[in-house]
Coordinates of C-alpha atoms and ligand atoms in Angstrom, one line a residue:
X13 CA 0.0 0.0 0.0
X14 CA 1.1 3.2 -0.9
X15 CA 0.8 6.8 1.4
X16 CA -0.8 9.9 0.4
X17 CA -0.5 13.6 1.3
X18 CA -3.2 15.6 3.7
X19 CA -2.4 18.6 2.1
X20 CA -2.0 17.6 -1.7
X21 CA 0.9 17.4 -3.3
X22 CA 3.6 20.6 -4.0
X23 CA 4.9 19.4 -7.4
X24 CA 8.2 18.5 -5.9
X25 CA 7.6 15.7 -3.2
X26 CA 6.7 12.7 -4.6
X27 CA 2.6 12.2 -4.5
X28 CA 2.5 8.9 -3.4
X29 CA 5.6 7.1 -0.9
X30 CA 6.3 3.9 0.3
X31 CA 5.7 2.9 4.3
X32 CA 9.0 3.2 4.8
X33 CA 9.6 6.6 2.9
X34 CA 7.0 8.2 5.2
X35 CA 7.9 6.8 8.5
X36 CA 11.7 8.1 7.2
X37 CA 10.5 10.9 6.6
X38 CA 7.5 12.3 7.8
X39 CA 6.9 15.5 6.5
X40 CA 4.8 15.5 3.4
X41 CA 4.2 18.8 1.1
X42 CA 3.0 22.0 2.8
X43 CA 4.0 21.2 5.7
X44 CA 0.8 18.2 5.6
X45 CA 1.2 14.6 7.1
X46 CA 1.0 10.8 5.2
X47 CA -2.1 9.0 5.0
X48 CA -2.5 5.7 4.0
X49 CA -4.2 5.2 0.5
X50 CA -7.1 3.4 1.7
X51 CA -7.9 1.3 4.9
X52 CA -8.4 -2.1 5.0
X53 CA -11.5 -4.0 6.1
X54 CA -12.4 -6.1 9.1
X55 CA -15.6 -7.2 9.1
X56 CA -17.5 -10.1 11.2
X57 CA -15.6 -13.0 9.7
X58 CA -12.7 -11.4 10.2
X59 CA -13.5 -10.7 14.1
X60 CA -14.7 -14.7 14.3
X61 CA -11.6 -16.3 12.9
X62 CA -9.7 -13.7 15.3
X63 CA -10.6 -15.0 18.8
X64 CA -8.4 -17.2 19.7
X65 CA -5.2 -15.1 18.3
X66 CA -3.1 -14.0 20.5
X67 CA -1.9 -10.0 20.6
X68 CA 0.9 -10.7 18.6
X69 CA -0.4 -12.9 16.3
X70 CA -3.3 -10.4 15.7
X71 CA -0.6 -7.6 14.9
X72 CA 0.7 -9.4 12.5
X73 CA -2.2 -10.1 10.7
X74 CA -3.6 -6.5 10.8
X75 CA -0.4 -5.4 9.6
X76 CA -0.6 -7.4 6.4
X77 CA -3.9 -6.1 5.6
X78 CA -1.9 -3.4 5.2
X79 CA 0.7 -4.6 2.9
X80 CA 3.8 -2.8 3.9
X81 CA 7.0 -2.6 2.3
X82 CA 9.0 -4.3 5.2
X83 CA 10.2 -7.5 5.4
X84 CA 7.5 -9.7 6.9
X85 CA 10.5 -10.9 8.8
X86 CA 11.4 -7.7 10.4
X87 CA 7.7 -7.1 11.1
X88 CA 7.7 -10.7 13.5
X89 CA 10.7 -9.5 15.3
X90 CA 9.6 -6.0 16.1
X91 CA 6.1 -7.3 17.2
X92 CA 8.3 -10.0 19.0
X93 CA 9.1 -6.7 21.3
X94 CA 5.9 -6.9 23.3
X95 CA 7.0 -10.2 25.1
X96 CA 8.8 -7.5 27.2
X97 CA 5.2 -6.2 28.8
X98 CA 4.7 -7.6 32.0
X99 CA 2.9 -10.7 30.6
X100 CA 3.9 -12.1 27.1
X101 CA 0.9 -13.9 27.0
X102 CA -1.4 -11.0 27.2
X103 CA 0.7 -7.8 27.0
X104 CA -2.2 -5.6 26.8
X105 CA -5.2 -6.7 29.5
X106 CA -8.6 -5.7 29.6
X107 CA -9.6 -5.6 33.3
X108 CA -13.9 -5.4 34.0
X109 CA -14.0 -2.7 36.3
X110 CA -17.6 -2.6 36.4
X111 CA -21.2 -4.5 34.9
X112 CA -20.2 -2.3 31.6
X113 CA -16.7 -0.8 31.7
X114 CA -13.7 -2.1 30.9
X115 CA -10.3 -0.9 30.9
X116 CA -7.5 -1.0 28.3
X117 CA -4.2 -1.1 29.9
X118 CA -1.8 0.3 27.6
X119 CA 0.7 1.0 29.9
X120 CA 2.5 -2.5 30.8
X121 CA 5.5 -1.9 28.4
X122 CA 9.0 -0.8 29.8
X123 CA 8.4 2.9 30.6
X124 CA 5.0 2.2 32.2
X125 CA 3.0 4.3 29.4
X126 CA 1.1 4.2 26.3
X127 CA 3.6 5.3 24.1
X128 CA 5.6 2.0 24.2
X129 CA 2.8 0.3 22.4
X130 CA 3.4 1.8 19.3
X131 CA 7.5 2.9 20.1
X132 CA 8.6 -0.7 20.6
X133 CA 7.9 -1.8 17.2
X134 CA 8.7 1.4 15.8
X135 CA 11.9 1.5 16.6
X136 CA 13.2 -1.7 15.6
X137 CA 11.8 -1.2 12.2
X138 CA 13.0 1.9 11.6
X139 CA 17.2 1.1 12.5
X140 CA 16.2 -2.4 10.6
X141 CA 15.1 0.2 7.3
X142 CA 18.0 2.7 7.9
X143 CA 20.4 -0.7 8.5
X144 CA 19.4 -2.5 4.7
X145 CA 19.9 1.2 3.3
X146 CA 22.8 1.7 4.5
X147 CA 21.8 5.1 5.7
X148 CA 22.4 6.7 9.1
X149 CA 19.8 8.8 11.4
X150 CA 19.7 11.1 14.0
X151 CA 16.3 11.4 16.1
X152 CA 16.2 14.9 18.0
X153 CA 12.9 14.8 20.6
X154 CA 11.8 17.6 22.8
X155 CA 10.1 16.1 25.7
X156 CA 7.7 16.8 28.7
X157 CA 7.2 13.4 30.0
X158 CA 6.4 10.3 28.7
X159 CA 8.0 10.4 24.6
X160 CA 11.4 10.9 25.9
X161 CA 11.6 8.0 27.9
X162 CA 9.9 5.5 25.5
X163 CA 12.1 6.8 22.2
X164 CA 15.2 6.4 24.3
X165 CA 14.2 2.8 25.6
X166 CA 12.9 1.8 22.0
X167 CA 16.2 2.7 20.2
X168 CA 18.7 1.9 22.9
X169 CA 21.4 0.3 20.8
X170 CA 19.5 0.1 18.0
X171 CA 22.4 0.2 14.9
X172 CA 22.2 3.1 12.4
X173 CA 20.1 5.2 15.0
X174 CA 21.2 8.3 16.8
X175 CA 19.1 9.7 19.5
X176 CA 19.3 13.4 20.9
X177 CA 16.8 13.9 23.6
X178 CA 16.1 17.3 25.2
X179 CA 13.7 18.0 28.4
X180 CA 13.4 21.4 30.7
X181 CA 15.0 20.6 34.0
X182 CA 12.8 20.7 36.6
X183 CA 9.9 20.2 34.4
X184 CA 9.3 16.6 34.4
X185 CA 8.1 14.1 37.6
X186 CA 11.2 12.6 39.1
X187 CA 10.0 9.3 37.7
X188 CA 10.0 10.7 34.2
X189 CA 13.6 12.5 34.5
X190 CA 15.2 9.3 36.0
X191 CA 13.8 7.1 33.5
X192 CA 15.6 9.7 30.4
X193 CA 19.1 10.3 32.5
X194 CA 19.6 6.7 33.9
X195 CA 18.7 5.1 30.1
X196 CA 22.0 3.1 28.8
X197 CA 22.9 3.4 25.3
X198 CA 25.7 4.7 23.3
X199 CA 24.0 5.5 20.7
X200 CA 21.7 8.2 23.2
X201 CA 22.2 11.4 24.2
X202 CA 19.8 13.5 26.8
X203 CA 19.9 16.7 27.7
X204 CA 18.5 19.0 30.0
X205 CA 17.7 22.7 29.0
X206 CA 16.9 25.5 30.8
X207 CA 13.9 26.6 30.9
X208 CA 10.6 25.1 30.5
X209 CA 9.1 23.0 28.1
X210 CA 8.2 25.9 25.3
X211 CA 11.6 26.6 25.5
X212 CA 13.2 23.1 24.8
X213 CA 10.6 22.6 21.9
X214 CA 11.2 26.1 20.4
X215 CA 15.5 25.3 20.9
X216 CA 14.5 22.3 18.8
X217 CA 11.8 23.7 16.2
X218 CA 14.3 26.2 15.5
X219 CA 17.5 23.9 14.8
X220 CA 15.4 21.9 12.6
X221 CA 14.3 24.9 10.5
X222 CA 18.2 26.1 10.7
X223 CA 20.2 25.8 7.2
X224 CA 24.0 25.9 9.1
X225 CA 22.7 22.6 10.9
X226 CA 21.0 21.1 8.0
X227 CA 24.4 21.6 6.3
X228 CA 27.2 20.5 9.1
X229 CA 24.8 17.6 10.1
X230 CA 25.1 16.8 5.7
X231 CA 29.1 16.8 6.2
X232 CA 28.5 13.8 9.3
X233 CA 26.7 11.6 6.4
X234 CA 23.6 11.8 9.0
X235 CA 20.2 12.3 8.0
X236 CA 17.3 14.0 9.8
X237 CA 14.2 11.9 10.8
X238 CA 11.8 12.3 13.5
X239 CA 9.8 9.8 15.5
X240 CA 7.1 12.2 17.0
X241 CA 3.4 11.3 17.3
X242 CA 2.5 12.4 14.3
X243 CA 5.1 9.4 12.2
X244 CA 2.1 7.2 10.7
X245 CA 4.6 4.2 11.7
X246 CA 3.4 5.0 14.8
X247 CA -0.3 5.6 14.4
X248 CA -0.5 2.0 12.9
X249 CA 0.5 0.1 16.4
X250 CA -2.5 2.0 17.6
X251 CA -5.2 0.7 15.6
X252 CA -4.5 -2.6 16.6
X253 CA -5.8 -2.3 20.6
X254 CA -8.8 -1.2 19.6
X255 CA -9.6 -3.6 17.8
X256 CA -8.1 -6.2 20.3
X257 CA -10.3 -5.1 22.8
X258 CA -13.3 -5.6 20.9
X259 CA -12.5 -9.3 19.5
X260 CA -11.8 -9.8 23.7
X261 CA -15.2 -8.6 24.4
X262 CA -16.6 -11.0 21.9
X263 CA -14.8 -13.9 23.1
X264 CA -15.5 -13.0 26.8
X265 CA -19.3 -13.0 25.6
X266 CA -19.7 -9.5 27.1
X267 CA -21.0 -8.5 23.1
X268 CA -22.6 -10.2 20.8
X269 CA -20.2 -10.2 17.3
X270 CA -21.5 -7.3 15.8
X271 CA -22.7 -5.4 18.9
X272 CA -22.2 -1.9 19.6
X273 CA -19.5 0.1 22.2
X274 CA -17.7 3.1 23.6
X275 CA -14.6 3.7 23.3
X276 CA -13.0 6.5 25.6
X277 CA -9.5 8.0 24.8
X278 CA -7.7 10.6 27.1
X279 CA -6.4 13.0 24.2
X280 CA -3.5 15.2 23.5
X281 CA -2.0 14.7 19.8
X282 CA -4.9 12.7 19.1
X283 CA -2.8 9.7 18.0
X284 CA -4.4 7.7 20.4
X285 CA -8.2 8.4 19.6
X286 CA -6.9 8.6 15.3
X287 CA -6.2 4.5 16.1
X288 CA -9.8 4.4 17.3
X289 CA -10.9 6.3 14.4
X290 CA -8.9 4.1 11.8
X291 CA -10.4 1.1 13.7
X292 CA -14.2 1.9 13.5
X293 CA -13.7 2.7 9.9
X294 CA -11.7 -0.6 8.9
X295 CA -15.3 -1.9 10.7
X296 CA -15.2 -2.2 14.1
X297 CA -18.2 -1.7 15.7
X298 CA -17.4 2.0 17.7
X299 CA -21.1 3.6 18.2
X300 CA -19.3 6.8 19.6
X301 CA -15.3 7.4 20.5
X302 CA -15.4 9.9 23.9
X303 CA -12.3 12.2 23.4
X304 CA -11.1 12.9 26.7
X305 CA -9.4 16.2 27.7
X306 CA -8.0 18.4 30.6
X307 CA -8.7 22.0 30.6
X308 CA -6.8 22.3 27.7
X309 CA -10.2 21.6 26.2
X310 CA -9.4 22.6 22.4
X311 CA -10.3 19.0 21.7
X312 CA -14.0 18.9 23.1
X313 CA -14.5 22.4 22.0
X314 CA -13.8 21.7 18.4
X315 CA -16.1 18.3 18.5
X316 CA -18.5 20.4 20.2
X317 CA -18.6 23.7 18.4
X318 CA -17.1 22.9 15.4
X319 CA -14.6 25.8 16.0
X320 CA -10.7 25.4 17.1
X321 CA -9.3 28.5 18.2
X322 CA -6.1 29.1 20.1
X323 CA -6.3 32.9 19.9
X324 CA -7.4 33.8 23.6
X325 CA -5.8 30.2 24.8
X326 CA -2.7 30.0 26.4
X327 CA -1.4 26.5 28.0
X328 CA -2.8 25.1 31.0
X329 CA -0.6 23.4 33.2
X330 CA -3.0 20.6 35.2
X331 CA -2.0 17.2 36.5
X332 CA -2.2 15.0 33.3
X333 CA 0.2 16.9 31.2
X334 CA 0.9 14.4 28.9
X335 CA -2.7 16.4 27.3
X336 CA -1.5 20.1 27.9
X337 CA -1.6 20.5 24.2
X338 CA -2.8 23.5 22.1
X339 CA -2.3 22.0 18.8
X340 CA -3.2 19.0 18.5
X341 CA -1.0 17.5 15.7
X342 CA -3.3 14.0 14.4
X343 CA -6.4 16.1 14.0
X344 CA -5.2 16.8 10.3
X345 CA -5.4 13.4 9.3
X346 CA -9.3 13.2 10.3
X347 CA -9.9 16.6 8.7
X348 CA -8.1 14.7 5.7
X349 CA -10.2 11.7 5.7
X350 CA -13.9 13.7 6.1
X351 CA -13.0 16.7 3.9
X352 CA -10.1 15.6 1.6
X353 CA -7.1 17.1 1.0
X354 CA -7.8 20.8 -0.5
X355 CA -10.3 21.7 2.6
X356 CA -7.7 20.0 4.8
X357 CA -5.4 22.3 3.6
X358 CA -7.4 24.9 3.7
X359 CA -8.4 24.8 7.4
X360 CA -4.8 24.3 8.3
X361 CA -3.5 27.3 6.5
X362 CA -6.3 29.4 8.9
X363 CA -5.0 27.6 11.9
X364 CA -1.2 29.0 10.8
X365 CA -2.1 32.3 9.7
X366 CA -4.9 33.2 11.7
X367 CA -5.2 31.3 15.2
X368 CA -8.3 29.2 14.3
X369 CA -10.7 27.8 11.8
X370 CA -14.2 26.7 11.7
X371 CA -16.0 23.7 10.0
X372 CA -19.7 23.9 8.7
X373 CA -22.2 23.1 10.2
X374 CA -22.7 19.8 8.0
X375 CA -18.6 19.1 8.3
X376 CA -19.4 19.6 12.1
X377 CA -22.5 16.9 12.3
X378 CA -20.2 14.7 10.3
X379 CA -17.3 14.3 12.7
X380 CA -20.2 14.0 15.3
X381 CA -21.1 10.8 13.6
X382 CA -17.9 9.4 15.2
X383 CA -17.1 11.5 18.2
X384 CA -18.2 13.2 21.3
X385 CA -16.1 15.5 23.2
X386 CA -15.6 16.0 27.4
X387 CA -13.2 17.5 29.5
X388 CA -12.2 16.7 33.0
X389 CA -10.5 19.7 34.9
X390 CA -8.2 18.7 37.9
X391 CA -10.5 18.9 40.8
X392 CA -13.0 16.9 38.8
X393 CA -9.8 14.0 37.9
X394 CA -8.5 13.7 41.3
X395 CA -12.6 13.2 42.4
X396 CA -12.3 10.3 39.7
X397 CA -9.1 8.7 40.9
X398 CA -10.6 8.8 44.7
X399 CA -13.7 7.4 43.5
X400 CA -12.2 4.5 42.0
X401 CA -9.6 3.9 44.1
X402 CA -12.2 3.3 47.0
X403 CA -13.4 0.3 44.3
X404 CA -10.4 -0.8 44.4
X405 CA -9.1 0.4 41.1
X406 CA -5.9 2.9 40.5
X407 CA -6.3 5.1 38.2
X408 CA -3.6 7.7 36.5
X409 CA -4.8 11.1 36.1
X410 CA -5.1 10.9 32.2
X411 CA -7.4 7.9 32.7
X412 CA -9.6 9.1 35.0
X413 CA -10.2 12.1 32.8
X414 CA -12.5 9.6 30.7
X415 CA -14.8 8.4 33.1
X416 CA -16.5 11.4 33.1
X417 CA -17.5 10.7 29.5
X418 CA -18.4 7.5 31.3
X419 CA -20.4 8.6 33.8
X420 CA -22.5 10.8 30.2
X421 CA -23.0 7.5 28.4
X422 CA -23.4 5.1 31.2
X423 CA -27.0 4.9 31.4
X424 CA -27.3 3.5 27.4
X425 CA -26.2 0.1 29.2
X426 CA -23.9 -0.4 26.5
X427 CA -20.3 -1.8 26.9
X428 CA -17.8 1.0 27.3
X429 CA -14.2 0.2 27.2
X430 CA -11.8 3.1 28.3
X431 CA -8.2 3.3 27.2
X432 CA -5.8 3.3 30.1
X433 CA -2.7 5.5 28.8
X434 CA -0.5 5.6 31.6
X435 CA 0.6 3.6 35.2
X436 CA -0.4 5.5 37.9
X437 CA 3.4 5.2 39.0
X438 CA 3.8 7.7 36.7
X439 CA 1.9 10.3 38.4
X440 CA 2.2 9.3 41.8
X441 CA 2.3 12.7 44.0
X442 CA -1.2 14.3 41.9
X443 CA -2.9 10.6 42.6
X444 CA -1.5 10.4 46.2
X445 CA -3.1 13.8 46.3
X446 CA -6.3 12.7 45.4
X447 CA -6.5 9.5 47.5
X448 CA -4.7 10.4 51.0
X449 CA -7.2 13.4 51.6
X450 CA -4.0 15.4 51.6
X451 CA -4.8 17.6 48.6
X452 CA -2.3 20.0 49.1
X453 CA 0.8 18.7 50.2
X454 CA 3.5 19.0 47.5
X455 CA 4.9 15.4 47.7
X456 CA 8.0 14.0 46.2
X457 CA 7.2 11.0 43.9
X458 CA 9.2 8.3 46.2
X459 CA 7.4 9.6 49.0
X460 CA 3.8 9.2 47.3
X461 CA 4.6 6.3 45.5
X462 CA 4.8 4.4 48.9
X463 CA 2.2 6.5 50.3
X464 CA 0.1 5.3 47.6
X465 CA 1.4 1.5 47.9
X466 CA 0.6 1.6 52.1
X467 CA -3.1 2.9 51.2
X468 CA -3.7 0.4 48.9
X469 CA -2.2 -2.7 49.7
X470 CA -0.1 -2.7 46.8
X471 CA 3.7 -3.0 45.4
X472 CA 5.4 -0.4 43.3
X473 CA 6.6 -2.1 40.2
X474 CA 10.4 -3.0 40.2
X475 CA 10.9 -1.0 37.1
X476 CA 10.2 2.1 39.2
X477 CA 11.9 1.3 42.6
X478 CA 14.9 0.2 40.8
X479 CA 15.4 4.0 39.4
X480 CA 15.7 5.5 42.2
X481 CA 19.3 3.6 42.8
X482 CA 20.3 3.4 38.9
X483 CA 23.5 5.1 38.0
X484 CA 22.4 8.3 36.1
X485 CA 24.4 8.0 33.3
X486 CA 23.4 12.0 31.4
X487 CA 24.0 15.2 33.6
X488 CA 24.4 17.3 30.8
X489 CA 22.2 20.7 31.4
X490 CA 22.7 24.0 29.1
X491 CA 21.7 26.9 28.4
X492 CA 19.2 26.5 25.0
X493 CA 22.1 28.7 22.9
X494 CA 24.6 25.7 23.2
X495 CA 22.4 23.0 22.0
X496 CA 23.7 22.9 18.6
X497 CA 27.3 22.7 19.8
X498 CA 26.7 20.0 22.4
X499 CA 24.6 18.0 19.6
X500 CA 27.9 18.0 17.5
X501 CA 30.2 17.1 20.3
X502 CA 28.1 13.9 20.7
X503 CA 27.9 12.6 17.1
X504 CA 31.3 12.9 17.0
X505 CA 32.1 10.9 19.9
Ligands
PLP619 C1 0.9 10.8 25.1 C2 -0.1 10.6 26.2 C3 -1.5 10.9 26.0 C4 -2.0 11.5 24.8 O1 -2.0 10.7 23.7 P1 -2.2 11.3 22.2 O2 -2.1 10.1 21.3 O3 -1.1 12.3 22.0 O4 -3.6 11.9 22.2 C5 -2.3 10.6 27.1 N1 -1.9 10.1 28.2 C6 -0.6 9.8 28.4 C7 -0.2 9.3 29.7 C8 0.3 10.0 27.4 O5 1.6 9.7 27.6

């Protein structure tokens, strides 16, 4: 299968790439994103002859429905990846939480969140492309929490592969900072700026866009490539849980093959909830996915309004800030897919140059077909987390965000399966907050990750303990005006 533009084609850029051209390099003309051609179909068959597969072997198979231009080979041993989850067998459970709601734990891979589902894989394909080229990247990644850690883990050694990985000092959770600075690999490099998270994407954003690095990084022999949210090599491990969760459902007899569900997705980049999307379309059975946002609400707004608009916004920081997002990259390729690529284009150029855009109102009842918008602001989250931790149940703050789409949609008795995007390791002091009745004590995250484990009868995962004794291997901090020169110093090590 071949990949297609969002926002049509410039003349120069090829109109149509290979999978591994666009996941090499994902920027497509005008700035616009790959799509793939078509999607492929699961239907009811498809679902039945699926039940007894297990995750892996249900990759696969979706993955061929895709026909990719990567050795089916290379394909098995990337998949092969998720036997490091915490079970092989199952590396993705769906725990019943309730009569109807289920929950989708995507978070059992090495750095405890979402993004290893689709990083894992990723990773090992791309060094295996860049390897059979002969060709030679360098990954740079700005970082606020969770990427960081899961692109360094995922390319760790990985031949052919160079990763730089920048994050504001101070501005992660301990957790997330010791997973980047105590992550072994010669081929990584992390580094903390200072400053805050704008100003480690902008030092970034405005290397990439700089000619005199373009040029010295040509003289190395090392090309560019990126492995952001927005790479469609990464959107396509996403698909797959959805539609994991549903064939479970049908072989737990909780649905009927063919029955209707929820799907609830904490957003931020919309990578996540795009999976969803690909899945209902491919023919899953999705009555309505419930986008799930903090008070960074551009998300709901637009699937409630109809009208995105970051002109009076400025960021929020709350407690799940894996969603403080004001551009949310993946909404393009839904735009692309209802409207085509000349309107897509069109409302992306008034998000650039003007701050915002508006659909009509039929463009706006059309993307309510597939999607209802909530958002959860931090007094409501940490009221969710306590609530469900007195079930028994921990939840992270980006998680709990969705049950109040839950709590909206409960009462059409349908089965509602909520995607779980993070441990709640991750965000221990916000959810020892909400569960200790000490709301505003600032804790450290050692000190509420055993708080938490006391007040629930449970073990912190030795992944997380054992951090807090690793050797930290990067203590490099600088000022954002040295990042080119330290990025040089490193490749030439
Ligand atoms: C990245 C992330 C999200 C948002 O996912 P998107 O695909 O960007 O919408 C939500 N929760 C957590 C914990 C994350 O790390």
């Amino acid at each position: 299968m071949n990949f297609i533009e969002t926002r049509g084609n410039d003349g120069k850029k090829a109109d149509k790439v290979t999978f591994s051209q666009a996941i090499k390099n994902p920027s497509a003309s005008f700035g616009g994103l790959y799509v793939p051609e078509y999607l492929p179909k699961i239907d009811k068959i498809f679902i039945d002859k699926s039940l007894d597969l297990s995750y892996k072997e249900l990759t696969l198979k979706i993955l061929d429905l895709f026909e990719l231009d990567v050795d089916r080979n290379v394909l098995k041993e990337a998949i092969d990846l998720y036997d490091k989850f915490d079970d092989k067998n199952d590396p993705v459970p769906l725990k019943k939480i309730e009569d109807i709601l289920f929950v989708n734990e995507l978070y059992h891979g090495p750095t405890r969140a979402f993004k290893d589902m689709a990083l894992q894989p990723f990773g090992y394909i791309l060094s295996k492309i860049a390897q059979n080229e002969n060709e030679n990247y360098l990954i740079l990644a700005a970082t606020s929490g969770d990427t960081g850690p899961a692109t360094l883990e995922s390319f760790s050694n990985k031949d052919n592969i160079k990763v730089v990985c920048i994050y504001p000092e101070g501005g992660t959770s301990d957790v997330q900072k010791l997973q980047m600075v105590t992550q072994k690999g010669g081929n990584l490099k992390v580094i903390g700026i200072n400053g805050n998270f704008d100003d480690a994407q902008a030092s970034l954003k405005s290397l990439l866009s700089s000619k005199s690095f373009q040029d010295e990084l040509n003289k190395t022999g090392i090309k560019l490539s990126a492995a952001n949210s927005v790479n469609f090599g990464r959107i396509i491990f996403q698909i797959i849980y959805h539609v994991s969760a549903y064939i479970k459902l049908v072989k737990q007899k909780e649905i009927k093959n063919g029955d209707e569900i929820y799907i609830a997705v904490p957003s931020g980049n919309f990578g996540d909830a795009l999976g969803a999307y690909y899945a209902k379309k491919m023919g899953i059975n999705i009555r309505k996915i419930l986008i799930s946002a903090n008070s960074n609400n551009i998300l709901s707004d637009l699937i409630n309004t109809g009208i995105y608009d970051i002109r009076q916004r400025s960021l929020i920081k709350t407690i799940s800030p894996a969603m403080d997002i004001l551009i949310s990259s993946n909404v393009e390729r839904l735009l692309y897919d209802k409207f085509g690529s000349k309107r897509c284009k069109e409302l992306m150029d008034d998000l650039k140059n003007n701050g915002f855009y508006e659909l009509s109102k039929n463009e706006l009842a059309n993307i309510q077909k597939d999607f209802r918008g909530y958002y959860c602001n931090d007094s409501e989250t940490k009221h969710y987390i306590s609530e469900y931790s007195a079930k028994n149940y921990l939840m992270d703050p980006h998680t709990a965000t969705c049950i109040k789409a839950y709590d909206d949609i409960k009462c059409s008795r349908r089965k509602t399966v909520i995607c779980s995007t993070a441990e709640w390791t991750k965000f221990a002091p916000a959810v020892m907050n909400a569960i200790s009745c000490q709301n505003r004590v600032k804790f450290k995250d050692i000190e509420a990750l055993e708080g938490i484990s006391k007040i629930m009868n449970t073990q912190i995962p030795q992944s997380i303990l054992k951090l807090f004794d690793a050797k930290i291997i990067h203590n490099t901090v600088i000022d954002k005006d040295n990042l080119e020169k330290e990025i040089f110093k490193f490749l030439e090590e």
